[in-house]
Coordinates of C-alpha atoms in Angstrom, one line a residue:
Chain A
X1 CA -166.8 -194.5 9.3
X2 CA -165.6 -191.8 6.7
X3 CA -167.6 -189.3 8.6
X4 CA -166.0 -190.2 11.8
X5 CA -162.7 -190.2 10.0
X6 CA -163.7 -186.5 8.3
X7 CA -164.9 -185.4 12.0
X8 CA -161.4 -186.2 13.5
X9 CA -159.4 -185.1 11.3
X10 CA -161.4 -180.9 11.2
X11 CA -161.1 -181.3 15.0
X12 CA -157.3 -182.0 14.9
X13 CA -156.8 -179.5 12.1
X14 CA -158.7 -176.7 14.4
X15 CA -156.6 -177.6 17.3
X16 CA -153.3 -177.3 15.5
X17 CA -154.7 -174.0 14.3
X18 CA -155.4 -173.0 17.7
X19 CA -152.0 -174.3 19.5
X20 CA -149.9 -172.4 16.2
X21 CA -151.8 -169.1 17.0
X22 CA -151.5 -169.2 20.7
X23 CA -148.0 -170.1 20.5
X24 CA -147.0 -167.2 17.7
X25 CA -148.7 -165.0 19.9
X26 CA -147.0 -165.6 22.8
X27 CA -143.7 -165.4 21.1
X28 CA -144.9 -162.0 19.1
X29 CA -146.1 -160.6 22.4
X30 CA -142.7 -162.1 24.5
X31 CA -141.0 -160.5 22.1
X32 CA -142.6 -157.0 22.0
X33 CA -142.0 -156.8 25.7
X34 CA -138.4 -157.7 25.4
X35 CA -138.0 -155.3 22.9
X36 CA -140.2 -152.5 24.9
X37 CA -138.0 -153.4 28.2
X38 CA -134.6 -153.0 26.2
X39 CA -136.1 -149.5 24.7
X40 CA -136.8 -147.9 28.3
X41 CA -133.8 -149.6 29.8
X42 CA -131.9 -147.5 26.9
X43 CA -133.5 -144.5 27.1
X44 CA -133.2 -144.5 30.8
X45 CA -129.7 -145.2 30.1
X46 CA -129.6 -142.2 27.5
X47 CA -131.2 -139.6 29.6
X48 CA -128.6 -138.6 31.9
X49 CA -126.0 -137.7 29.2
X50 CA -128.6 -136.0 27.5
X51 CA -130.5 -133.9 30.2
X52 CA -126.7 -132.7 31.0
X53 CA -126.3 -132.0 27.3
X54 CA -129.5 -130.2 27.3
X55 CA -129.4 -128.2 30.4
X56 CA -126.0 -127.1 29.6
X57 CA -124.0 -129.1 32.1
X58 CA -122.0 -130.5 29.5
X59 CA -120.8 -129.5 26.1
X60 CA -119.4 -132.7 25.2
X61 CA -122.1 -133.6 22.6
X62 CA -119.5 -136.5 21.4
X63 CA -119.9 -138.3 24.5
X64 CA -123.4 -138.3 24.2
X65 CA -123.1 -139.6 20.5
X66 CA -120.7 -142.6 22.2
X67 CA -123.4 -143.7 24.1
X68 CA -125.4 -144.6 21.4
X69 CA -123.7 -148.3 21.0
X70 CA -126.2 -150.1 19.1
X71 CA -129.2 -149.0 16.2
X72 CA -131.8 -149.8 18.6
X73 CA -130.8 -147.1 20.2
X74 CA -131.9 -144.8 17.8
X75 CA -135.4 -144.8 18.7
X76 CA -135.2 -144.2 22.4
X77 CA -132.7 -141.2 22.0
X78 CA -134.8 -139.8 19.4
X79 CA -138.1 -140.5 21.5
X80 CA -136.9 -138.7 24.1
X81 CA -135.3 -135.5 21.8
X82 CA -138.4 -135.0 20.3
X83 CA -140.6 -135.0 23.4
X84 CA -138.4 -132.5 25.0
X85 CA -138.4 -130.1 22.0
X86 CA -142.4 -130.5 21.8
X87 CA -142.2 -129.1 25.3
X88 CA -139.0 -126.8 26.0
X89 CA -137.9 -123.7 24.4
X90 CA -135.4 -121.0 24.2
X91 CA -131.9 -121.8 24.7
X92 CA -132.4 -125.5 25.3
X93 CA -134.2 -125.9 22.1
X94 CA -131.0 -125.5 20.2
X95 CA -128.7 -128.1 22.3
X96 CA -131.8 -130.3 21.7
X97 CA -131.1 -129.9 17.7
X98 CA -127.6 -130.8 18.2
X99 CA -128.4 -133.9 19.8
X100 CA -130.9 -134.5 17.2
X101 CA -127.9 -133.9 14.6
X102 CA -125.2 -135.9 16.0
X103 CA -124.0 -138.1 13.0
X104 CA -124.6 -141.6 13.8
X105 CA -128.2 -140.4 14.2
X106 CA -128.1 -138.5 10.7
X107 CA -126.7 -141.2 9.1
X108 CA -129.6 -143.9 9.7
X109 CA -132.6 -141.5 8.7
X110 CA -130.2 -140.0 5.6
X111 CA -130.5 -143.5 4.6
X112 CA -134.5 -143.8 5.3
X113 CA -135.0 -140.9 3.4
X114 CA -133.3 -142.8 0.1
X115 CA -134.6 -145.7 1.0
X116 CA -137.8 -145.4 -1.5
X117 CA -139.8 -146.9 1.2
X118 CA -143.2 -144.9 2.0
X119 CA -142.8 -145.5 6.2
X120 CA -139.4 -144.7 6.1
X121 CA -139.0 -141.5 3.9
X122 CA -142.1 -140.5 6.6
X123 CA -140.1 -141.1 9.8
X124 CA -137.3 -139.4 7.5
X125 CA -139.3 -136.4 7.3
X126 CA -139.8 -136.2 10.7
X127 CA -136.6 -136.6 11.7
X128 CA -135.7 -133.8 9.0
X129 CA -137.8 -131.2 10.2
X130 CA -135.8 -131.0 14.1
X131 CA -132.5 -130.5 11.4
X132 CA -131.0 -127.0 10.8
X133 CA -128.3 -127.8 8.2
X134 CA -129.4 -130.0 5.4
X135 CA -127.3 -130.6 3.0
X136 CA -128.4 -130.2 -0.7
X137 CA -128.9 -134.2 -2.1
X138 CA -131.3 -134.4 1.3
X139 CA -133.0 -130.9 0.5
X140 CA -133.5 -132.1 -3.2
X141 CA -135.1 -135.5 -1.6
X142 CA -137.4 -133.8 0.4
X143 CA -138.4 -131.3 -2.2
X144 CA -139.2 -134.3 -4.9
X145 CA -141.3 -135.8 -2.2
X146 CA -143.9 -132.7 -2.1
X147 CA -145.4 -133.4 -5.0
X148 CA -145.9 -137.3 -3.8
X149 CA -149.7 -139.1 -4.1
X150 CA -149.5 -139.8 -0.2
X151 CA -150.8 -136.5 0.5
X152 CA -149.3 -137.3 4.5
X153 CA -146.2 -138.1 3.3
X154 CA -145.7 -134.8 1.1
X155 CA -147.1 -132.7 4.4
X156 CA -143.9 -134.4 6.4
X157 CA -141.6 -133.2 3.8
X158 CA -143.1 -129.4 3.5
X159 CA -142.6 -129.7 7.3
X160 CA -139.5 -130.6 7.6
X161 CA -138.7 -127.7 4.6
X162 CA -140.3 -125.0 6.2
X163 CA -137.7 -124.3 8.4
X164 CA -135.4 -124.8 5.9
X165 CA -132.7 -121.4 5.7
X166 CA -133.8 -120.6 2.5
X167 CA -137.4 -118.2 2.1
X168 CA -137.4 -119.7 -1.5
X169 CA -136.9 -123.5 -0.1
X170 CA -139.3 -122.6 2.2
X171 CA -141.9 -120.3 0.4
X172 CA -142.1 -124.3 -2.4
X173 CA -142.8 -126.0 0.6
X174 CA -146.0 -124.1 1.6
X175 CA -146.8 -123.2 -2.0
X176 CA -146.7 -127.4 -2.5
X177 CA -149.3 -127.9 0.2
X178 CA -151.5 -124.5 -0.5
X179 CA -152.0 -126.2 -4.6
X180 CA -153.5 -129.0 -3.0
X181 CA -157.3 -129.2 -2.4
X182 CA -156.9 -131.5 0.2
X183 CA -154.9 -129.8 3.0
X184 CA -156.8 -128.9 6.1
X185 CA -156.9 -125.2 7.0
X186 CA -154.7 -126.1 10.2
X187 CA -152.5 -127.7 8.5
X188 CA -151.5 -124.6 5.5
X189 CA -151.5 -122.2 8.5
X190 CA -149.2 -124.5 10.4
X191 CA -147.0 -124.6 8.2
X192 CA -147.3 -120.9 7.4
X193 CA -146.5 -119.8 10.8
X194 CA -143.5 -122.2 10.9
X195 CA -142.1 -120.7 7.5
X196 CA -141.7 -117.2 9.1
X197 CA -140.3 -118.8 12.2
X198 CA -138.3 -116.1 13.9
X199 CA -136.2 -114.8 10.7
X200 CA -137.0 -111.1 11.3
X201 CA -134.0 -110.6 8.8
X202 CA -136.1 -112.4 5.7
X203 CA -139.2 -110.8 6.0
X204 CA -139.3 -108.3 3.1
X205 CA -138.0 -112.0 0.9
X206 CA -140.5 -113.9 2.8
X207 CA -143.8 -111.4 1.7
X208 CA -142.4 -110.4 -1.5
X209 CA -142.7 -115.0 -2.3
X210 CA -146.1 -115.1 -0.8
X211 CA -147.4 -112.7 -2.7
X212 CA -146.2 -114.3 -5.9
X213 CA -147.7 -117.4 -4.9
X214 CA -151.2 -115.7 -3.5
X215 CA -151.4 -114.4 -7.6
X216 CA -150.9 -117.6 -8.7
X217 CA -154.4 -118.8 -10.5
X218 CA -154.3 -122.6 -9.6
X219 CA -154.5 -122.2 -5.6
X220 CA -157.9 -123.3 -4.1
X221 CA -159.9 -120.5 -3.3
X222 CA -160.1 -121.4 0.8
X223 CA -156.2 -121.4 0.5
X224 CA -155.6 -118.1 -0.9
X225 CA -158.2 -117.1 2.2
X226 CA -155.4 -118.3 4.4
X227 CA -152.2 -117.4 3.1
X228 CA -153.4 -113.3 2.9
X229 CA -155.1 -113.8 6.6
X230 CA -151.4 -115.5 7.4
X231 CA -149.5 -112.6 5.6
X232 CA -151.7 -110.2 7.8
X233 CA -151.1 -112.2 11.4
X234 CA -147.3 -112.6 10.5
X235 CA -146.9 -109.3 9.6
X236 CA -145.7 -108.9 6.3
X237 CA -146.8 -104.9 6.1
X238 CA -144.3 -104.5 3.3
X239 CA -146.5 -106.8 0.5
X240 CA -149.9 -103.9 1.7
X241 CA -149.4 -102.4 -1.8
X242 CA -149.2 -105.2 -3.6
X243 CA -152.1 -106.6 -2.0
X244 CA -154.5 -103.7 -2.6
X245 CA -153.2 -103.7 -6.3
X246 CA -154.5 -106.9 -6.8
X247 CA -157.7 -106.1 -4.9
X248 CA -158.1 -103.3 -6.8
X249 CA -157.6 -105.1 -9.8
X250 CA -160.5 -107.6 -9.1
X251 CA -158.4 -110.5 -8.2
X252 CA -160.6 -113.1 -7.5
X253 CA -162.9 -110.8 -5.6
X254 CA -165.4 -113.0 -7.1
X255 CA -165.0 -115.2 -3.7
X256 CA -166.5 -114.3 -0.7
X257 CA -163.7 -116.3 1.4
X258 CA -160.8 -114.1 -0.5
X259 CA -163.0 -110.9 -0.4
X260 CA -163.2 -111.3 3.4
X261 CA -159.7 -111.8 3.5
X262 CA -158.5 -108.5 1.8
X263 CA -160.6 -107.1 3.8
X264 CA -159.2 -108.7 7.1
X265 CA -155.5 -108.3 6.1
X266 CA -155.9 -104.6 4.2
X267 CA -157.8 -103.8 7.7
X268 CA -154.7 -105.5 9.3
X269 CA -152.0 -103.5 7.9
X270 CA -154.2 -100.2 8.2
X271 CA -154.0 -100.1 4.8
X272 CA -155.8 -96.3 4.6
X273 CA -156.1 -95.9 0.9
X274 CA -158.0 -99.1 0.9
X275 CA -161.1 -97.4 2.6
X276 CA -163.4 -96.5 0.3
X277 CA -163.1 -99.4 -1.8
X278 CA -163.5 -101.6 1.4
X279 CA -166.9 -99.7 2.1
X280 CA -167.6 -100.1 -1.5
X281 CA -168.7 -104.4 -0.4
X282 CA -170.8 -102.8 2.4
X283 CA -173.4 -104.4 0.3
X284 CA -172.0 -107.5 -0.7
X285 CA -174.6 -110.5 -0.6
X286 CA -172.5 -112.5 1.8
X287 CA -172.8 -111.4 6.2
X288 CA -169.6 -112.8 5.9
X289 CA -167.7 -110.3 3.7
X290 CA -170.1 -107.3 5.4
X291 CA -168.8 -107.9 8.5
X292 CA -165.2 -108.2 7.4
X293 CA -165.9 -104.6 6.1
X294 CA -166.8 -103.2 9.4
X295 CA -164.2 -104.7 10.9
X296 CA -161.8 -103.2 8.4
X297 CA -163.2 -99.9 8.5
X298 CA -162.8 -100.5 12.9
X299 CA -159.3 -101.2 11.9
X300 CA -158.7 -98.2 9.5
X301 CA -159.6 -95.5 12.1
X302 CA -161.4 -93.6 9.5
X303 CA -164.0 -91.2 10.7
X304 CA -165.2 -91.1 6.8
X305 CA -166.9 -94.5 7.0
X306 CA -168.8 -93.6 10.2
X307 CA -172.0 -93.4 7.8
X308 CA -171.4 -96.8 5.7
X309 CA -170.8 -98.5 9.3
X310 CA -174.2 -97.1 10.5
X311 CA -175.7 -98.9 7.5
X312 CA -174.0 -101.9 8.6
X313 CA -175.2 -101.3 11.8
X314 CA -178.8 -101.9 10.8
X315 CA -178.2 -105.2 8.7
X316 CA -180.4 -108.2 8.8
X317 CA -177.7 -110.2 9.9
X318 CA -176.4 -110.2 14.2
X319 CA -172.8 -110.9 13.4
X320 CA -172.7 -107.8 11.3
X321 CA -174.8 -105.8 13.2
X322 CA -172.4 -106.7 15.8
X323 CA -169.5 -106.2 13.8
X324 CA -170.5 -102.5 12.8
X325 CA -171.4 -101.4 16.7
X326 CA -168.2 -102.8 18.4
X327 CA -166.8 -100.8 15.3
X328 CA -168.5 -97.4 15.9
X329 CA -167.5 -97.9 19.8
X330 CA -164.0 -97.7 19.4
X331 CA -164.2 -95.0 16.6
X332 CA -163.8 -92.1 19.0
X333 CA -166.2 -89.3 19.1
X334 CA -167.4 -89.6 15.2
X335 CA -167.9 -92.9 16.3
X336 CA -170.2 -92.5 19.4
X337 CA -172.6 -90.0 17.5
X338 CA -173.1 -92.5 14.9
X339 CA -173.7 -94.9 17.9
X340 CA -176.2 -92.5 19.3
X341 CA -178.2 -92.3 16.5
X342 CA -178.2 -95.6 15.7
X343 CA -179.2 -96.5 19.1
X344 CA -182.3 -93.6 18.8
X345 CA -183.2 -96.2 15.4
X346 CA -184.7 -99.3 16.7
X347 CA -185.3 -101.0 20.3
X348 CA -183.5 -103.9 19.2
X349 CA -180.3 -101.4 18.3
X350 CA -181.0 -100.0 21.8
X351 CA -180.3 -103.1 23.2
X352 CA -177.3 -103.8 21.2
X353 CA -175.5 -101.2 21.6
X354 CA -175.9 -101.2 25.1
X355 CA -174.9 -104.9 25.3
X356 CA -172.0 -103.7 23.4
X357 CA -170.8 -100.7 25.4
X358 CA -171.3 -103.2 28.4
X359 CA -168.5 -105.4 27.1
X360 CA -166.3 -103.1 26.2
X361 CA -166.4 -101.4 29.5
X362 CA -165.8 -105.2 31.3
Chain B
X1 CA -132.5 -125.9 57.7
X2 CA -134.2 -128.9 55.9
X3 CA -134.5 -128.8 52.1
X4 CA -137.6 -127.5 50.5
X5 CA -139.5 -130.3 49.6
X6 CA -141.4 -130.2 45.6
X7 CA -144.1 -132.4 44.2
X8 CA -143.9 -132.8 40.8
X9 CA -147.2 -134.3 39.4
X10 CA -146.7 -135.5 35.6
X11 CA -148.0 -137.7 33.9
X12 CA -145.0 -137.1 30.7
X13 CA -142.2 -139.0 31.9
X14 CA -139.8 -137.2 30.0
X15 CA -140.6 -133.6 31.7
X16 CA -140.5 -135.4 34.8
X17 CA -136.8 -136.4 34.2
X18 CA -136.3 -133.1 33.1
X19 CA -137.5 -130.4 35.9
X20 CA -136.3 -133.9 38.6
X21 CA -132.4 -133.5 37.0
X22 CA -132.7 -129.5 37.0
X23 CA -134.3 -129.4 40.5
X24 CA -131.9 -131.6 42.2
X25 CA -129.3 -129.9 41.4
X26 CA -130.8 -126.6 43.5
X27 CA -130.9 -128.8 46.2
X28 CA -134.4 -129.3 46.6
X29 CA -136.1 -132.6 48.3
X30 CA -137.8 -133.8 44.9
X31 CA -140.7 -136.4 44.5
X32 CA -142.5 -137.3 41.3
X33 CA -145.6 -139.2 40.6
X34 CA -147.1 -139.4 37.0
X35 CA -151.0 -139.6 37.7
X36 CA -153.4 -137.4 39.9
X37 CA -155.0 -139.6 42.2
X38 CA -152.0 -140.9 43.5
X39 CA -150.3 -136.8 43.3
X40 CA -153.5 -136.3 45.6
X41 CA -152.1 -139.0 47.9
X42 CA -149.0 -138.0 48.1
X43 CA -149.4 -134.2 48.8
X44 CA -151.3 -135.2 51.6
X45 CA -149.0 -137.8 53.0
X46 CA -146.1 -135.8 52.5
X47 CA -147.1 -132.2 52.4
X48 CA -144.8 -130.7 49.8
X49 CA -143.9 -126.9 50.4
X50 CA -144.5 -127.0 46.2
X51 CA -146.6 -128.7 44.2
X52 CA -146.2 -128.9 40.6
X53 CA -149.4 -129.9 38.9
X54 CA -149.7 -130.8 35.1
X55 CA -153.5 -130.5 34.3
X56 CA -154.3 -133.0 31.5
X57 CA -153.3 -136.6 32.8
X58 CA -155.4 -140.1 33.4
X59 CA -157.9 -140.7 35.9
X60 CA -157.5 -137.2 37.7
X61 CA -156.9 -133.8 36.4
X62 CA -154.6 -131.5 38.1
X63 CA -157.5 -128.9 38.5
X64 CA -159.5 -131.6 40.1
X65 CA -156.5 -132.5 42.5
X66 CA -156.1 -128.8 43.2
X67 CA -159.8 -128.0 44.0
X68 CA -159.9 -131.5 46.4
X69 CA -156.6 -130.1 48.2
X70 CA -158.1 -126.2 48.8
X71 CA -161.4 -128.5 50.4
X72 CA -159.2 -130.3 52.7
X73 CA -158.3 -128.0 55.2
X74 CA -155.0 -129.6 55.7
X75 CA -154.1 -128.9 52.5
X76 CA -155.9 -125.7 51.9
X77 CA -153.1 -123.5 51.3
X78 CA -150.6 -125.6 50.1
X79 CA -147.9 -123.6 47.6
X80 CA -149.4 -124.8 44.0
X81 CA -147.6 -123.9 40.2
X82 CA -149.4 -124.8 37.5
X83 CA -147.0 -126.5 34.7
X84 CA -149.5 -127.2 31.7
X85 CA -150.0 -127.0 27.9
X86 CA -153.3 -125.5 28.8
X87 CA -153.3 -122.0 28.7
X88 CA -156.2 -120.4 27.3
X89 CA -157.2 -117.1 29.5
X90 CA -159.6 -119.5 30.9
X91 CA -157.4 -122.1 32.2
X92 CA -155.5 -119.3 33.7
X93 CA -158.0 -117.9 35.3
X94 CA -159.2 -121.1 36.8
X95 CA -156.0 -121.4 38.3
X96 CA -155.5 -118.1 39.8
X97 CA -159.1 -118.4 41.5
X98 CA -158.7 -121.7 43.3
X99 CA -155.7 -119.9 44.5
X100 CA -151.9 -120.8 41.8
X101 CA -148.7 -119.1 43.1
X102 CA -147.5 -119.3 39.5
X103 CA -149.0 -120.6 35.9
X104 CA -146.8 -122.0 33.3
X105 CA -147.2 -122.8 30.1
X106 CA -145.7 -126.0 27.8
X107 CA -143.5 -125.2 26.2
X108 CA -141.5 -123.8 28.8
X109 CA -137.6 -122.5 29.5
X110 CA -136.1 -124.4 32.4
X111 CA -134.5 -121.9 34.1
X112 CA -137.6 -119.5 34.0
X113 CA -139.4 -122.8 36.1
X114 CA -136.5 -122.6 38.3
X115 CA -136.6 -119.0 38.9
X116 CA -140.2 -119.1 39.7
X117 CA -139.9 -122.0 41.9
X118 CA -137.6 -120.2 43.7
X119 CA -139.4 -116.9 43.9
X120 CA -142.6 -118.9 45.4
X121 CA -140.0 -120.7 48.0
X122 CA -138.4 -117.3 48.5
X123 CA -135.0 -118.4 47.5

């Protein structure tokens, strides 16, 4: 009788169980679909005044703030701002980041962003990084959160800081992520090419802060790698000098990864003074720093280093072998002598170089 | 004269509003559909004098809708622009061989797609 009893009352127990979870998913689910229905049903109603905002039509950008009527509706306008400035540019770009600045809108992720919640500050971020003008408590906020545990978190804020008007704001914000170990290569030189941006007028600022933060001992080796690669790509020609002086004086030339780099970026900036010491690692352990040399010494131009590029064109390893013909190719005349005497060396140069000469013509 | 008729296949609804409110204000005839199979369908039902093809959506790319139109002789030499966050030299030149009047890259100005849609309509 008790087991009976026992038996009736799990199977009642299991069915409430069951009828309370269907029924709290159907209302979870009812109302997700509401809410997803009243979201596209706002943006929809959204989009007219803000294509015409966008496309210039208008220039009323309070009427398009008046149709925001309820906080719901921050989401959909937001959606839709941010997927158009993933995929426009130029001149619409900039009414997009008006829209994106219009008060009511500024107001509810000012207050995320002092909210002390982890989610929120991260939408905050964001949000921050499509803004121009910050004002200093939210540039303060955003600078405290760099140094946060939640390593995603402190990537939003150097984000949104970046493209702050200020090289020094903006030269923390990278320096922030480049201390970390953690930080993916995409990620630092993400955030490097957003911190130059398009402000021609800050570049002398911009290399002079880099540098200071490449001489900085506590930076991870692989980071260091990128930011001089990034100060070559970007252009900062000016920092050249500085650069070498700290080659010269052994800066960490104990790393293959930074070696390679000077090489790259001293290469880059055709750096001439650079050029013997360059060929001076022809004989570095690592194929990865030898063939950054040959590609410097490409880069340089110098007829000098035709005989240490001949060496490199005999390596043991392809990619510097490579490196070294491609380099004697484009080296003018000097160049294809060395080419035809490496080529009268081996077979197997034979073949290279013509493999080589048969690309560069294509 | 009837009005130049444009297919825009995206699968982004957001550039679809977009290029559809800049378009139809240039007085085009302006369709949208936001997958390939069924921008497959439609060019061939209603025979667009431009197609705009995103490349990376469900179920069908837009090379793959471009290469089935170029073997249907119907379709064969249908006005195509490519509109497409894809453009490595090698997306390009896949375009360009099975035969693109135009190839655009995300992000994109609006008025230069406008300018370009006109050149290929010769507006």
């Amino acid at each position: 009788m008790l087991a009976i009893r026992f038996i009736w009352l799990v199977t009642t127990a299991l069915v409430l169980v069951t009828v309370y979870l269907f029924v709290t998913s159907l209302i979870v689910r009812t109302w997700q679909e509401r809410r997803a229905r009243f979201a596209a049903a706002r943006r929809d109603a959204l989009t007219p005044s803000i294509l015409a905002y966008t496309l210039g039509d208008s220039d009323d950008l309070d009427a398009v703030a008046a149709q925001l009527k309820v906080p719901e509706d921050v989401i959909p306008y937001t959606d839709l701002i941010t997927d158009l400035l993933n995929q426009v540019q130029g001149e619409e770009t900039e009414r997009l980041r008006h829209l994106m600045a219009v008060p009511a809108i500024r107001a509810h992720f000012h207050q995320k962003l002092f909210k002390g919640d982890e989610s929120d500050e991260a939408e905050a971020c964001m949000y921050y990084a499509w803004v121009d003008n910050l004002t200093t408590d939210e540039t303060d906020r955003l600078r405290s959160i760099l140094d946060h545990g939640n390593r995603l978190l402190a990537h939003a804020a150097a984000t949104s800081l970046v493209a702050h008007p200020s090289a020094a704001v903006r030269v923390e914000a990278v320096a922030a992520m480049a201390r970390r170990e953690r930080v993916s290569r995409l990620a630092l030189l993400e955030l490097l090419y957003r911190f130059h941006s398009s402000r021609n007028d800050q570049m002398e600022e911009e290399g002079a802060l880099l540098m200071a933060l490449i001489a900085q001992p506590d930076l991870p080796e692989s980071h260091v790698a990128i930011l001089i690669q990034a100060m070559a790509d970007i252009g900062y020609v000016g920092e050249a000098v500085a650069l070498y002086e700290l080659f010269e004086a052994g800066y960490r030339t104990d790393s293959d990864r930074i070696l390679e780099a000077y090489c790259y970026a001293l290469g880059r900036f055709g750096f001439d003074p650079a050029g013997e010491r360059i060929a001076g690692y022809a004989s570095h352990p690592s194929p990865r720093v030898r063939q950054a040399v040959a590609k410097a010494l490409e880069a340089l131009g110098d007829a000098a280093a035709i005989d240490t590029l001949e060496v490199l064109a005999a390596d043991t390893e392809l990619m510097v072998r490579m490196a070294a013909v491609f380099a004697l190719a484009r080296l003018g005349e000097a160049g294809k002598a060395g080419l035809d005497r490496v080529s009268a060396s081996t077979a197997d140069l034979q073949d290279l170089v013509h493999h080589v000469m048969a690309e560069l013509d294509a | 004269m009837s009005r130049p008729r444009i297919l825009l296949v995206e699968d982004n609804p957001s550039i679809s509003k977009l290029v559809e409110y800049k378009l139809a204000r240039e007085d085009f005839d302006f369709q949208v559909v936001d997958n390939g199979v069924d921008g497959l369908s439609r060019a061939r039902s209603w025979k667009p004098d431009l197609l705009i093809l995103d490349v990376m959506m469900p179920g069908m790319s837009g090379f793959d809708v471009l290469q089935s139109l170029r073997d249907d002789p119907d379709t064969a030499g249908m006005a195509v622009m490519m509109l497409t966050s894809k453009n490595r030299e090698e997306d390009l030149k896949r375009g360009f061989d099975l035969g693109v009047k135009e190839y655009m890259g995300k992000p994109f100005k609006v008025g230069e797609l406008l300018m370009r849609v006109n050149r290929i309509l010769g507006r």
